[in-house]
Tab-separated table of N, CA, C and O in Angstrom:
chain	number	residue	atom	x	y	z
A	1295	UNK	N	14.126	-10.960	27.354
A	1295	UNK	CA	12.963	-10.112	27.521
A	1295	UNK	C	13.131	-8.859	26.664
A	1295	UNK	O	14.178	-8.230	26.671
A	1296	UNK	N	12.094	-8.513	25.926
A	1296	UNK	CA	12.152	-7.329	25.068
A	1296	UNK	C	11.896	-6.062	25.863
A	1296	UNK	O	11.008	-6.015	26.703
A	1297	UNK	N	12.708	-5.073	25.599
A	1297	UNK	CA	12.436	-3.756	26.162
A	1297	UNK	C	11.374	-3.096	25.310
A	1297	UNK	O	11.233	-3.405	24.131
A	1298	UNK	N	10.598	-2.154	25.854
A	1298	UNK	CA	9.598	-1.462	25.046
A	1298	UNK	C	10.254	-0.832	23.831
A	1298	UNK	O	11.315	-0.224	23.918
A	1299	UNK	N	9.607	-1.055	22.673
A	1299	UNK	CA	10.113	-0.460	21.447
A	1299	UNK	C	11.164	-1.294	20.734
A	1299	UNK	O	11.625	-0.935	19.683
A	1300	UNK	N	11.570	-2.462	21.332
A	1300	UNK	CA	12.577	-3.286	20.676
A	1300	UNK	C	11.984	-4.539	20.075
A	1300	UNK	O	12.690	-5.315	19.466
A	1301	UNK	N	10.711	-4.755	20.217
A	1301	UNK	CA	10.052	-5.932	19.644
A	1301	UNK	C	9.762	-5.720	18.186
A	1301	UNK	O	10.496	-5.062	17.461
A	1302	UNK	N	8.665	-6.266	17.737
A	1302	UNK	CA	8.285	-6.138	16.340
A	1302	UNK	C	7.733	-4.744	16.110
A	1302	UNK	O	6.753	-4.350	16.689
A	1303	UNK	N	8.355	-3.972	15.231
A	1303	UNK	CA	7.887	-2.605	14.973
A	1303	UNK	C	6.438	-2.599	14.501
A	1303	UNK	O	6.007	-3.473	13.770
A	1304	UNK	N	5.700	-1.588	14.939
A	1304	UNK	CA	4.333	-1.439	14.505
A	1304	UNK	C	3.356	-2.342	15.215
A	1304	UNK	O	2.197	-2.421	14.843
A	1305	UNK	N	3.792	-3.043	16.198
A	1305	UNK	CA	2.908	-3.962	16.914
A	1305	UNK	C	2.511	-3.330	18.245
A	1305	UNK	O	2.712	-2.168	18.487
A	1306	UNK	N	1.949	-4.148	19.130
A	1306	UNK	CA	1.427	-3.645	20.396
A	1306	UNK	C	2.485	-3.041	21.308
A	1306	UNK	O	2.153	-2.369	22.264
A	1307	UNK	N	3.765	-3.257	20.989
A	1307	UNK	CA	4.794	-2.709	21.866
A	1307	UNK	C	4.956	-1.202	21.688
A	1307	UNK	O	5.620	-0.564	22.481
A	1308	UNK	N	4.362	-0.613	20.643
A	1308	UNK	CA	4.516	0.823	20.432
A	1308	UNK	C	3.220	1.461	19.929
A	1308	UNK	O	3.226	2.162	18.931
A	1309	UNK	N	2.096	1.232	20.619
A	1309	UNK	CA	0.837	1.804	20.126
A	1309	UNK	C	0.847	3.325	20.116
A	1309	UNK	O	0.209	3.947	19.270
A	1310	UNK	N	1.597	3.940	21.028
A	1310	UNK	CA	1.651	5.401	21.056
A	1310	UNK	C	2.347	5.950	19.823
A	1310	UNK	O	1.979	6.999	19.302
A	1311	UNK	N	3.337	5.233	19.294
A	1311	UNK	CA	4.012	5.660	18.071
A	1311	UNK	C	3.038	5.648	16.897
A	1311	UNK	O	2.985	6.588	16.109
A	1312	UNK	N	2.248	4.578	16.772
A	1312	UNK	CA	1.278	4.492	15.676
A	1312	UNK	C	0.230	5.586	15.794
A	1312	UNK	O	-0.167	6.189	14.794
A	1313	UNK	N	-0.200	5.844	17.010
A	1313	UNK	CA	-1.185	6.903	17.250
A	1313	UNK	C	-0.614	8.256	16.827
A	1313	UNK	O	-1.292	9.068	16.218
A	1314	UNK	N	0.649	8.461	17.108
A	1314	UNK	CA	1.295	9.730	16.785
A	1314	UNK	C	1.463	9.918	15.284
A	1314	UNK	O	1.143	10.982	14.755
A	1315	UNK	N	1.935	8.896	14.575
A	1315	UNK	CA	2.185	9.099	13.151
A	1315	UNK	C	0.911	9.255	12.338
A	1315	UNK	O	0.946	9.844	11.274
A	1316	UNK	N	-0.204	8.765	12.840
A	1316	UNK	CA	-1.463	8.921	12.094
A	1316	UNK	C	-2.363	9.988	12.710
A	1316	UNK	O	-3.495	10.145	12.298
A	1317	UNK	N	-1.854	10.687	13.702
A	1317	UNK	CA	-2.631	11.710	14.419
A	1317	UNK	C	-3.943	11.146	14.955
A	1317	UNK	O	-5.000	11.757	14.856
A	1318	UNK	N	-3.861	9.935	15.484
A	1318	UNK	CA	-5.009	9.305	16.136
A	1318	UNK	C	-5.904	8.500	15.226
A	1318	UNK	O	-6.811	7.842	15.694
A	1319	UNK	N	-5.657	8.519	13.942
A	1319	UNK	CA	-6.499	7.756	13.015
A	1319	UNK	C	-5.956	6.343	12.885
A	1319	UNK	O	-4.754	6.141	12.803
A	1320	UNK	N	-6.851	5.375	12.867
A	1320	UNK	CA	-6.398	3.996	12.740
A	1320	UNK	C	-6.975	3.305	11.517
A	1320	UNK	O	-6.584	2.209	11.185
A	1321	UNK	N	-7.917	3.949	10.854
A	1321	UNK	CA	-8.533	3.340	9.672
A	1321	UNK	C	-8.827	4.400	8.627
A	1321	UNK	O	-8.937	5.573	8.927
A	1322	UNK	N	-8.996	3.910	7.403
A	1322	UNK	CA	-9.385	4.789	6.315
A	1322	UNK	C	-10.876	4.614	6.068
A	1322	UNK	O	-11.483	3.671	6.547
A	1323	UNK	N	-11.437	5.518	5.313
A	1323	UNK	CA	-12.857	5.436	4.990
A	1323	UNK	C	-13.146	4.284	4.045
A	1323	UNK	O	-12.235	3.696	3.452
A	1324	UNK	N	-14.421	3.956	3.871
A	1324	UNK	CA	-14.785	2.831	3.007
A	1324	UNK	C	-14.487	3.082	1.528
A	1324	UNK	O	-14.403	2.145	0.750
A	1325	UNK	N	-14.305	4.327	1.152
A	1325	UNK	CA	-14.056	4.641	-0.258
A	1325	UNK	C	-12.569	4.796	-0.577
A	1325	UNK	O	-12.202	5.337	-1.615
A	1326	UNK	N	-11.697	4.285	0.278
A	1326	UNK	CA	-10.265	4.381	0.032
A	1326	UNK	C	-9.893	3.631	-1.246
A	1326	UNK	O	-10.417	2.550	-1.501
A	1327	UNK	N	-9.015	4.207	-2.050
A	1327	UNK	CA	-8.622	3.520	-3.283
A	1327	UNK	C	-7.533	2.472	-3.065
A	1327	UNK	O	-7.086	1.849	-4.011
A	1328	UNK	N	-7.109	2.277	-1.826
A	1328	UNK	CA	-5.965	1.410	-1.567
A	1328	UNK	C	-6.390	0.031	-1.075
A	1328	UNK	O	-7.159	-0.097	-0.131
A	1329	UNK	N	-5.870	-1.001	-1.742
A	1329	UNK	CA	-5.932	-2.349	-1.213
A	1329	UNK	C	-4.495	-2.878	-1.229
A	1329	UNK	O	-3.568	-2.128	-1.532
A	1330	UNK	N	-4.293	-4.123	-0.906
A	1330	UNK	CA	-2.926	-4.635	-0.762
A	1330	UNK	C	-2.092	-4.540	-2.029
A	1330	UNK	O	-0.882	-4.350	-1.962
A	1331	UNK	N	-2.723	-4.678	-3.196
A	1331	UNK	CA	-1.957	-4.707	-4.436
A	1331	UNK	C	-1.999	-3.402	-5.222
A	1331	UNK	O	-1.422	-3.314	-6.301
A	1332	UNK	N	-2.662	-2.395	-4.686
A	1332	UNK	CA	-2.694	-1.099	-5.365
A	1332	UNK	C	-1.266	-0.597	-5.541
A	1332	UNK	O	-0.464	-0.631	-4.609
A	1333	UNK	N	-0.964	-0.160	-6.752
A	1333	UNK	CA	0.363	0.400	-7.021
A	1333	UNK	C	0.340	1.894	-6.730
A	1333	UNK	O	-0.567	2.605	-7.163
A	1334	UNK	N	1.311	2.348	-5.988
A	1334	UNK	CA	1.414	3.751	-5.593
A	1334	UNK	C	2.634	4.342	-6.272
A	1334	UNK	O	3.705	3.733	-6.299
A	1335	UNK	N	2.457	5.543	-6.828
A	1335	UNK	CA	3.547	6.231	-7.521
A	1335	UNK	C	3.636	7.652	-6.982
A	1335	UNK	O	2.620	8.351	-6.888
A	1336	UNK	N	4.842	8.070	-6.648
A	1336	UNK	CA	5.062	9.441	-6.171
A	1336	UNK	C	4.816	10.416	-7.314
A	1336	UNK	O	5.226	10.189	-8.442
A	1337	UNK	N	4.139	11.503	-6.998
A	1337	UNK	CA	3.876	12.558	-7.978
A	1337	UNK	C	4.673	13.819	-7.673
A	1337	UNK	O	4.589	14.796	-8.402
A	1338	UNK	N	5.431	13.798	-6.564
A	1338	UNK	CA	6.255	14.941	-6.198
A	1338	UNK	C	7.407	14.461	-5.325
A	1338	UNK	O	7.405	13.337	-4.841
A	1339	UNK	N	8.352	15.338	-5.146
A	1339	UNK	CA	9.492	15.061	-4.270
A	1339	UNK	C	9.112	15.436	-2.842
A	1339	UNK	O	8.254	16.302	-2.624
A	1340	UNK	N	9.754	14.823	-1.849
A	1340	UNK	CA	9.529	15.242	-0.468
A	1340	UNK	C	9.937	16.699	-0.293
A	1340	UNK	O	10.805	17.206	-1.005
A	1341	UNK	N	9.306	17.363	0.655
A	1341	UNK	CA	9.681	18.751	0.932
A	1341	UNK	C	10.070	18.878	2.397
A	1341	UNK	O	9.711	18.032	3.226
A	1342	UNK	N	10.789	19.913	2.690
A	1342	UNK	CA	11.247	20.147	4.065
A	1342	UNK	C	10.055	20.232	4.998
A	1342	UNK	O	9.017	20.806	4.654
A	1343	UNK	N	10.181	19.650	6.163
A	1343	UNK	CA	9.141	19.723	7.182
A	1343	UNK	C	8.101	18.626	7.100
A	1343	UNK	O	7.207	18.563	7.945
A	1344	UNK	N	8.199	17.760	6.084
A	1344	UNK	CA	7.233	16.665	5.970
A	1344	UNK	C	7.495	15.618	7.042
A	1344	UNK	O	8.628	15.428	7.486
A	1345	UNK	N	6.447	14.940	7.429
A	1345	UNK	CA	6.548	13.827	8.365
A	1345	UNK	C	7.475	12.769	7.767
A	1345	UNK	O	7.415	12.475	6.569
A	1346	UNK	N	8.339	12.180	8.576
A	1346	UNK	CA	9.359	11.254	8.073
A	1346	UNK	C	8.762	10.052	7.353
A	1346	UNK	O	9.331	9.578	6.358
A	1347	UNK	N	7.616	9.556	7.806
A	1347	UNK	CA	6.981	8.427	7.134
A	1347	UNK	C	6.483	8.817	5.748
A	1347	UNK	O	6.574	8.033	4.803
A	1348	UNK	N	5.979	10.041	5.611
A	1348	UNK	CA	5.548	10.525	4.304
A	1348	UNK	C	6.752	10.649	3.360
A	1348	UNK	O	6.670	10.282	2.183
A	1349	UNK	N	7.854	11.140	3.873
A	1349	UNK	CA	9.083	11.251	3.082
A	1349	UNK	C	9.515	9.859	2.618
A	1349	UNK	O	9.841	9.650	1.438
A	1350	UNK	N	9.501	8.902	3.528
A	1350	UNK	CA	9.910	7.535	3.189
A	1350	UNK	C	9.010	6.952	2.103
A	1350	UNK	O	9.498	6.299	1.174
A	1351	UNK	N	7.717	7.200	2.191
A	1351	UNK	CA	6.786	6.694	1.176
A	1351	UNK	C	7.101	7.326	-0.178
A	1351	UNK	O	7.148	6.630	-1.199
A	1352	UNK	N	7.314	8.629	-0.208
A	1352	UNK	CA	7.619	9.290	-1.478
A	1352	UNK	C	8.915	8.760	-2.082
A	1352	UNK	O	9.026	8.609	-3.304
A	1353	UNK	N	9.886	8.462	-1.260
A	1353	UNK	CA	11.136	7.904	-1.764
A	1353	UNK	C	10.946	6.477	-2.271
A	1353	UNK	O	11.488	6.098	-3.302
A	1354	UNK	N	10.141	5.682	-1.555
A	1354	UNK	CA	9.883	4.302	-1.961
A	1354	UNK	C	9.077	4.217	-3.249
A	1354	UNK	O	9.176	3.237	-3.980
A	1355	UNK	N	8.271	5.216	-3.498
A	1355	UNK	CA	7.352	5.148	-4.639
A	1355	UNK	C	7.826	5.957	-5.838
A	1355	UNK	O	7.023	6.303	-6.704
A	1356	UNK	N	9.099	6.231	-5.902
A	1356	UNK	CA	9.639	6.847	-7.129
A	1356	UNK	C	9.399	5.902	-8.300
A	1356	UNK	O	9.180	6.333	-9.416
A	1357	UNK	N	9.460	4.618	-8.021
A	1357	UNK	CA	9.017	3.570	-8.949
A	1357	UNK	C	7.758	2.990	-8.330
A	1357	UNK	O	7.630	2.964	-7.098
A	1358	UNK	N	6.824	2.497	-9.139
A	1358	UNK	CA	5.588	1.957	-8.563
A	1358	UNK	C	5.865	0.882	-7.518
A	1358	UNK	O	6.722	0.020	-7.702
A	1359	UNK	N	5.155	0.976	-6.402
A	1359	UNK	CA	5.270	-0.005	-5.320
A	1359	UNK	C	3.874	-0.303	-4.802
A	1359	UNK	O	3.027	0.586	-4.732
A	1360	UNK	N	3.633	-1.549	-4.439
A	1360	UNK	CA	2.321	-1.919	-3.911
A	1360	UNK	C	2.207	-1.487	-2.447
A	1360	UNK	O	3.211	-1.278	-1.762
A	1361	UNK	N	0.983	-1.383	-1.996
A	1361	UNK	CA	0.721	-0.991	-0.611
A	1361	UNK	C	1.404	-1.957	0.346
A	1361	UNK	O	2.031	-1.549	1.326
A	1362	UNK	N	1.316	-3.240	0.068
A	1362	UNK	CA	1.914	-4.220	0.966
A	1362	UNK	C	3.439	-4.108	0.978
A	1362	UNK	O	4.073	-4.278	2.030
A	1363	UNK	N	4.056	-3.779	-0.154
A	1363	UNK	CA	5.511	-3.564	-0.188
A	1363	UNK	C	5.898	-2.351	0.646
A	1363	UNK	O	6.895	-2.384	1.377
A	1364	UNK	N	5.125	-1.291	0.525
A	1364	UNK	CA	5.405	-0.073	1.285
A	1364	UNK	C	5.309	-0.352	2.777
A	1364	UNK	O	6.186	0.030	3.555
A	1365	UNK	N	4.241	-1.045	3.177
A	1365	UNK	CA	4.058	-1.381	4.595
A	1365	UNK	C	5.233	-2.218	5.109
A	1365	UNK	O	5.739	-1.981	6.209
A	1366	UNK	N	5.679	-3.174	4.301
A	1366	UNK	CA	6.797	-4.022	4.715
A	1366	UNK	C	8.079	-3.216	4.863
A	1366	UNK	O	8.818	-3.387	5.837
A	1367	UNK	N	8.339	-2.325	3.924
A	1367	UNK	CA	9.552	-1.500	3.985
A	1367	UNK	C	9.530	-0.561	5.193
A	1367	UNK	O	10.550	-0.344	5.825
A	1368	UNK	N	8.349	-0.013	5.484
A	1368	UNK	CA	8.225	0.899	6.626
A	1368	UNK	C	8.128	0.152	7.952
A	1368	UNK	O	8.209	0.765	9.018
A	1369	UNK	N	7.884	-1.161	7.870
A	1369	UNK	CA	7.686	-1.997	9.058
A	1369	UNK	C	6.500	-1.487	9.878
A	1369	UNK	O	6.560	-1.374	11.094
A	1370	UNK	N	5.418	-1.181	9.141
A	1370	UNK	CA	4.181	-0.701	9.754
A	1370	UNK	C	3.030	-1.603	9.339
A	1370	UNK	O	3.077	-2.206	8.264
A	1371	UNK	N	1.971	-1.674	10.144
A	1371	UNK	CA	0.789	-2.414	9.716
A	1371	UNK	C	0.203	-1.793	8.451
A	1371	UNK	O	0.303	-0.580	8.227
A	1372	UNK	N	-0.421	-2.612	7.625
A	1372	UNK	CA	-1.013	-2.129	6.378
A	1372	UNK	C	-2.055	-1.055	6.658
A	1372	UNK	O	-2.134	-0.060	5.937
A	1373	UNK	N	-2.845	-1.222	7.708
A	1373	UNK	CA	-3.894	-0.236	8.011
A	1373	UNK	C	-3.303	1.144	8.280
A	1373	UNK	O	-3.836	2.164	7.827
A	1374	UNK	N	-2.197	1.202	8.969
A	1374	UNK	CA	-1.540	2.472	9.265
A	1374	UNK	C	-0.918	3.040	7.992
A	1374	UNK	O	-0.995	4.245	7.720
A	1375	UNK	N	-0.338	2.180	7.181
A	1375	UNK	CA	0.243	2.610	5.911
A	1375	UNK	C	-0.831	3.219	5.017
A	1375	UNK	O	-0.598	4.242	4.366
A	1376	UNK	N	-2.006	2.616	5.003
A	1376	UNK	CA	-3.105	3.152	4.190
A	1376	UNK	C	-3.514	4.547	4.657
A	1376	UNK	O	-3.822	5.413	3.835
A	1377	UNK	N	-3.513	4.796	5.956
A	1377	UNK	CA	-3.837	6.131	6.482
A	1377	UNK	C	-2.824	7.143	5.952
A	1377	UNK	O	-3.184	8.223	5.475
A	1378	UNK	N	-1.541	6.784	6.017
A	1378	UNK	CA	-0.492	7.679	5.531
A	1378	UNK	C	-0.620	7.907	4.024
A	1378	UNK	O	-0.445	9.031	3.536
A	1379	UNK	N	-0.952	6.861	3.287
A	1379	UNK	CA	-1.126	6.991	1.844
A	1379	UNK	C	-2.316	7.882	1.503
A	1379	UNK	O	-2.254	8.663	0.555
A	1380	UNK	N	-3.384	7.782	2.272
A	1380	UNK	CA	-4.551	8.648	2.048
A	1380	UNK	C	-4.181	10.117	2.248
A	1380	UNK	O	-4.649	10.985	1.494
A	1381	UNK	N	-3.329	10.399	3.242
A	1381	UNK	CA	-2.849	11.770	3.448
A	1381	UNK	C	-2.130	12.278	2.201
A	1381	UNK	O	-2.380	13.387	1.727
A	1382	UNK	N	-1.225	11.446	1.674
A	1382	UNK	CA	-0.441	11.848	0.507
A	1382	UNK	C	-1.303	11.961	-0.743
A	1382	UNK	O	-1.097	12.853	-1.566
A	1383	UNK	N	-2.282	11.083	-0.883
A	1383	UNK	CA	-3.178	11.149	-2.030
A	1383	UNK	C	-4.008	12.429	-1.989
A	1383	UNK	O	-4.149	13.125	-2.996
A	1384	UNK	N	-4.530	12.766	-0.813
A	1384	UNK	CA	-5.337	13.981	-0.659
A	1384	UNK	C	-4.520	15.236	-0.967
A	1384	UNK	O	-5.064	16.221	-1.484
A	1385	UNK	N	-3.224	15.177	-0.702
A	1385	UNK	CA	-2.346	16.316	-0.973
A	1385	UNK	C	-1.830	16.312	-2.413
A	1385	UNK	O	-1.075	17.213	-2.800
A	1386	UNK	N	-2.202	15.308	-3.189
A	1386	UNK	CA	-1.749	15.220	-4.573
A	1386	UNK	C	-0.305	14.785	-4.726
A	1386	UNK	O	0.311	14.993	-5.759
A	1387	UNK	N	0.260	14.193	-3.686
A	1387	UNK	CA	1.673	13.808	-3.714
A	1387	UNK	C	1.909	12.396	-4.241
A	1387	UNK	O	3.031	12.033	-4.587
A	1388	UNK	N	0.858	11.553	-4.266
A	1388	UNK	CA	0.960	10.215	-4.851
A	1388	UNK	C	-0.274	9.958	-5.699
A	1388	UNK	O	-1.308	10.630	-5.536
A	1389	UNK	N	-0.150	8.985	-6.581
A	1389	UNK	CA	-1.316	8.502	-7.313
A	1389	UNK	C	-1.439	7.009	-7.053
A	1389	UNK	O	-0.453	6.337	-6.734
A	1390	UNK	N	-2.662	6.513	-7.173
A	1390	UNK	CA	-2.947	5.102	-6.931
A	1390	UNK	C	-3.428	4.469	-8.225
A	1390	UNK	O	-4.297	5.021	-8.898
A	1391	UNK	N	-2.836	3.348	-8.547
A	1391	UNK	CA	-3.216	2.607	-9.749
A	1391	UNK	C	-3.424	1.153	-9.373
A	1391	UNK	O	-2.616	0.574	-8.659
A	1392	UNK	N	-4.487	0.597	-9.881
A	1392	UNK	CA	-4.700	-0.825	-9.655
A	1392	UNK	C	-4.025	-1.591	-10.780
A	1392	UNK	O	-4.024	-1.137	-11.926
A	1393	UNK	N	-3.423	-2.731	-10.446
A	1393	UNK	CA	-2.765	-3.514	-11.493
A	1393	UNK	C	-3.762	-3.847	-12.604
A	1393	UNK	O	-4.940	-4.044	-12.346
A	1394	UNK	N	-3.255	-3.883	-13.809
A	1394	UNK	CA	-4.128	-4.208	-14.934
A	1394	UNK	C	-4.606	-5.639	-14.809
A	1394	UNK	O	-3.836	-6.549	-14.523
A	1395	UNK	N	-5.869	-5.790	-15.049
A	1395	UNK	CA	-6.445	-7.130	-15.032
A	1395	UNK	C	-6.403	-7.666	-16.459
A	1395	UNK	O	-6.568	-6.917	-17.407
A	1396	UNK	N	-6.237	-8.980	-16.588
A	1396	UNK	CA	-6.230	-9.528	-17.943
A	1396	UNK	C	-7.593	-9.319	-18.597
A	1396	UNK	O	-8.617	-9.271	-17.923
A	1397	UNK	N	-7.553	-9.171	-19.898
A	1397	UNK	CA	-8.800	-8.984	-20.632
A	1397	UNK	C	-9.708	-10.182	-20.398
A	1397	UNK	O	-9.249	-11.317	-20.280
A	1398	UNK	N	-10.980	-9.910	-20.320
A	1398	UNK	CA	-11.919	-11.009	-20.118
A	1398	UNK	C	-11.898	-11.907	-21.348
A	1398	UNK	O	-11.792	-11.460	-22.476
A	1399	UNK	N	-11.957	-13.168	-21.082
A	1399	UNK	CA	-11.894	-14.150	-22.148
A	1399	UNK	C	-13.286	-14.412	-22.670
A	1399	UNK	O	-14.198	-14.719	-21.916
A	1400	UNK	N	-13.418	-14.305	-23.976
A	1400	UNK	CA	-14.712	-14.534	-24.612
A	1400	UNK	C	-15.017	-16.011	-24.731
A	1400	UNK	O	-14.135	-16.868	-24.606
A	1401	UNK	N	-16.272	-16.338	-25.015
A	1401	UNK	CA	-16.675	-17.748	-25.127
A	1401	UNK	C	-15.955	-18.471	-26.260
A	1401	UNK	O	-15.689	-19.673	-26.160
A	1402	UNK	N	-15.586	-17.760	-27.336
A	1402	UNK	CA	-14.885	-18.410	-28.450
A	1402	UNK	C	-13.518	-18.922	-28.005
A	1402	UNK	O	-13.116	-20.031	-28.347
A	1403	UNK	N	-12.803	-18.103	-27.236
A	1403	UNK	CA	-11.482	-18.499	-26.743
A	1403	UNK	C	-11.620	-19.692	-25.801
A	1403	UNK	O	-10.849	-20.653	-25.879
A	1404	UNK	N	-12.599	-19.644	-24.904
A	1404	UNK	CA	-12.804	-20.754	-23.973
A	1404	UNK	C	-13.133	-22.043	-24.724
A	1404	UNK	O	-12.661	-23.120	-24.346
A	1405	UNK	N	-13.931	-21.949	-25.771
A	1405	UNK	CA	-14.274	-23.124	-26.580
A	1405	UNK	C	-13.018	-23.696	-27.238
A	1405	UNK	O	-12.817	-24.906	-27.260
A	1406	UNK	N	-12.142	-22.839	-27.741
A	1406	UNK	CA	-10.911	-23.297	-28.374
A	1406	UNK	C	-10.002	-23.994	-27.354
A	1406	UNK	O	-9.360	-25.008	-27.674
A	1407	UNK	N	-9.941	-23.457	-26.159
A	1407	UNK	CA	-9.134	-24.085	-25.097
A	1407	UNK	C	-9.703	-25.451	-24.769
A	1407	UNK	O	-8.966	-26.445	-24.630
A	1408	UNK	N	-11.010	-25.552	-24.654
A	1408	UNK	CA	-11.653	-26.822	-24.324
A	1408	UNK	C	-11.387	-27.858	-25.421
A	1408	UNK	O	-11.055	-29.009	-25.128
A	1409	UNK	N	-11.497	-27.442	-26.665
A	1409	UNK	CA	-11.214	-28.357	-27.786
A	1409	UNK	C	-9.761	-28.806	-27.730
A	1409	UNK	O	-9.451	-29.982	-27.905
A	1410	UNK	N	-8.854	-27.874	-27.483
A	1410	UNK	CA	-7.443	-28.210	-27.393
A	1410	UNK	C	-7.161	-29.196	-26.269
A	1410	UNK	O	-6.381	-30.136	-26.425
A	1411	UNK	N	-7.804	-29.008	-25.119
A	1411	UNK	CA	-7.619	-29.937	-24.000
A	1411	UNK	C	-8.153	-31.324	-24.329
A	1411	UNK	O	-7.557	-32.331	-23.966
A	1412	UNK	N	-9.280	-31.377	-25.024
A	1412	UNK	CA	-9.843	-32.677	-25.388
A	1412	UNK	C	-8.936	-33.408	-26.369
A	1412	UNK	O	-8.872	-34.631	-26.377
A	1413	UNK	N	-8.250	-32.661	-27.210
A	1413	UNK	CA	-7.363	-33.272	-28.204
A	1413	UNK	C	-6.089	-33.819	-27.579
A	1413	UNK	O	-5.348	-34.545	-28.220
A	1414	UNK	N	-5.784	-33.435	-26.375
A	1414	UNK	CA	-4.590	-33.957	-25.712
A	1414	UNK	C	-4.858	-35.362	-25.350
A	1414	UNK	O	-4.453	-36.302	-25.173
């Protein structure tokens, strides 16, 4: 039998902890720049007195890390991680970058691929 707080972190066994670290917020607004694959990069070092989760995020994002990687490392739900990331973004402590998408393929390239496939 699991004692309270010894089960899966960030799950229903510790809802008060999640409420505390996000100051009661459980979701971000619809205009949040964060999705699962958004790369987050620290723009500053942690400072004294910062919330421990914010410090952990800044340390994790010294090199670019995706939102889902950060959530996994913190052992927190992605929704809660996004709230924490929004705090840091608003304070200018992190930046958000979406992975580069491949250039759109023009019709000429697609035609060449089709010809090549037919020749096989």
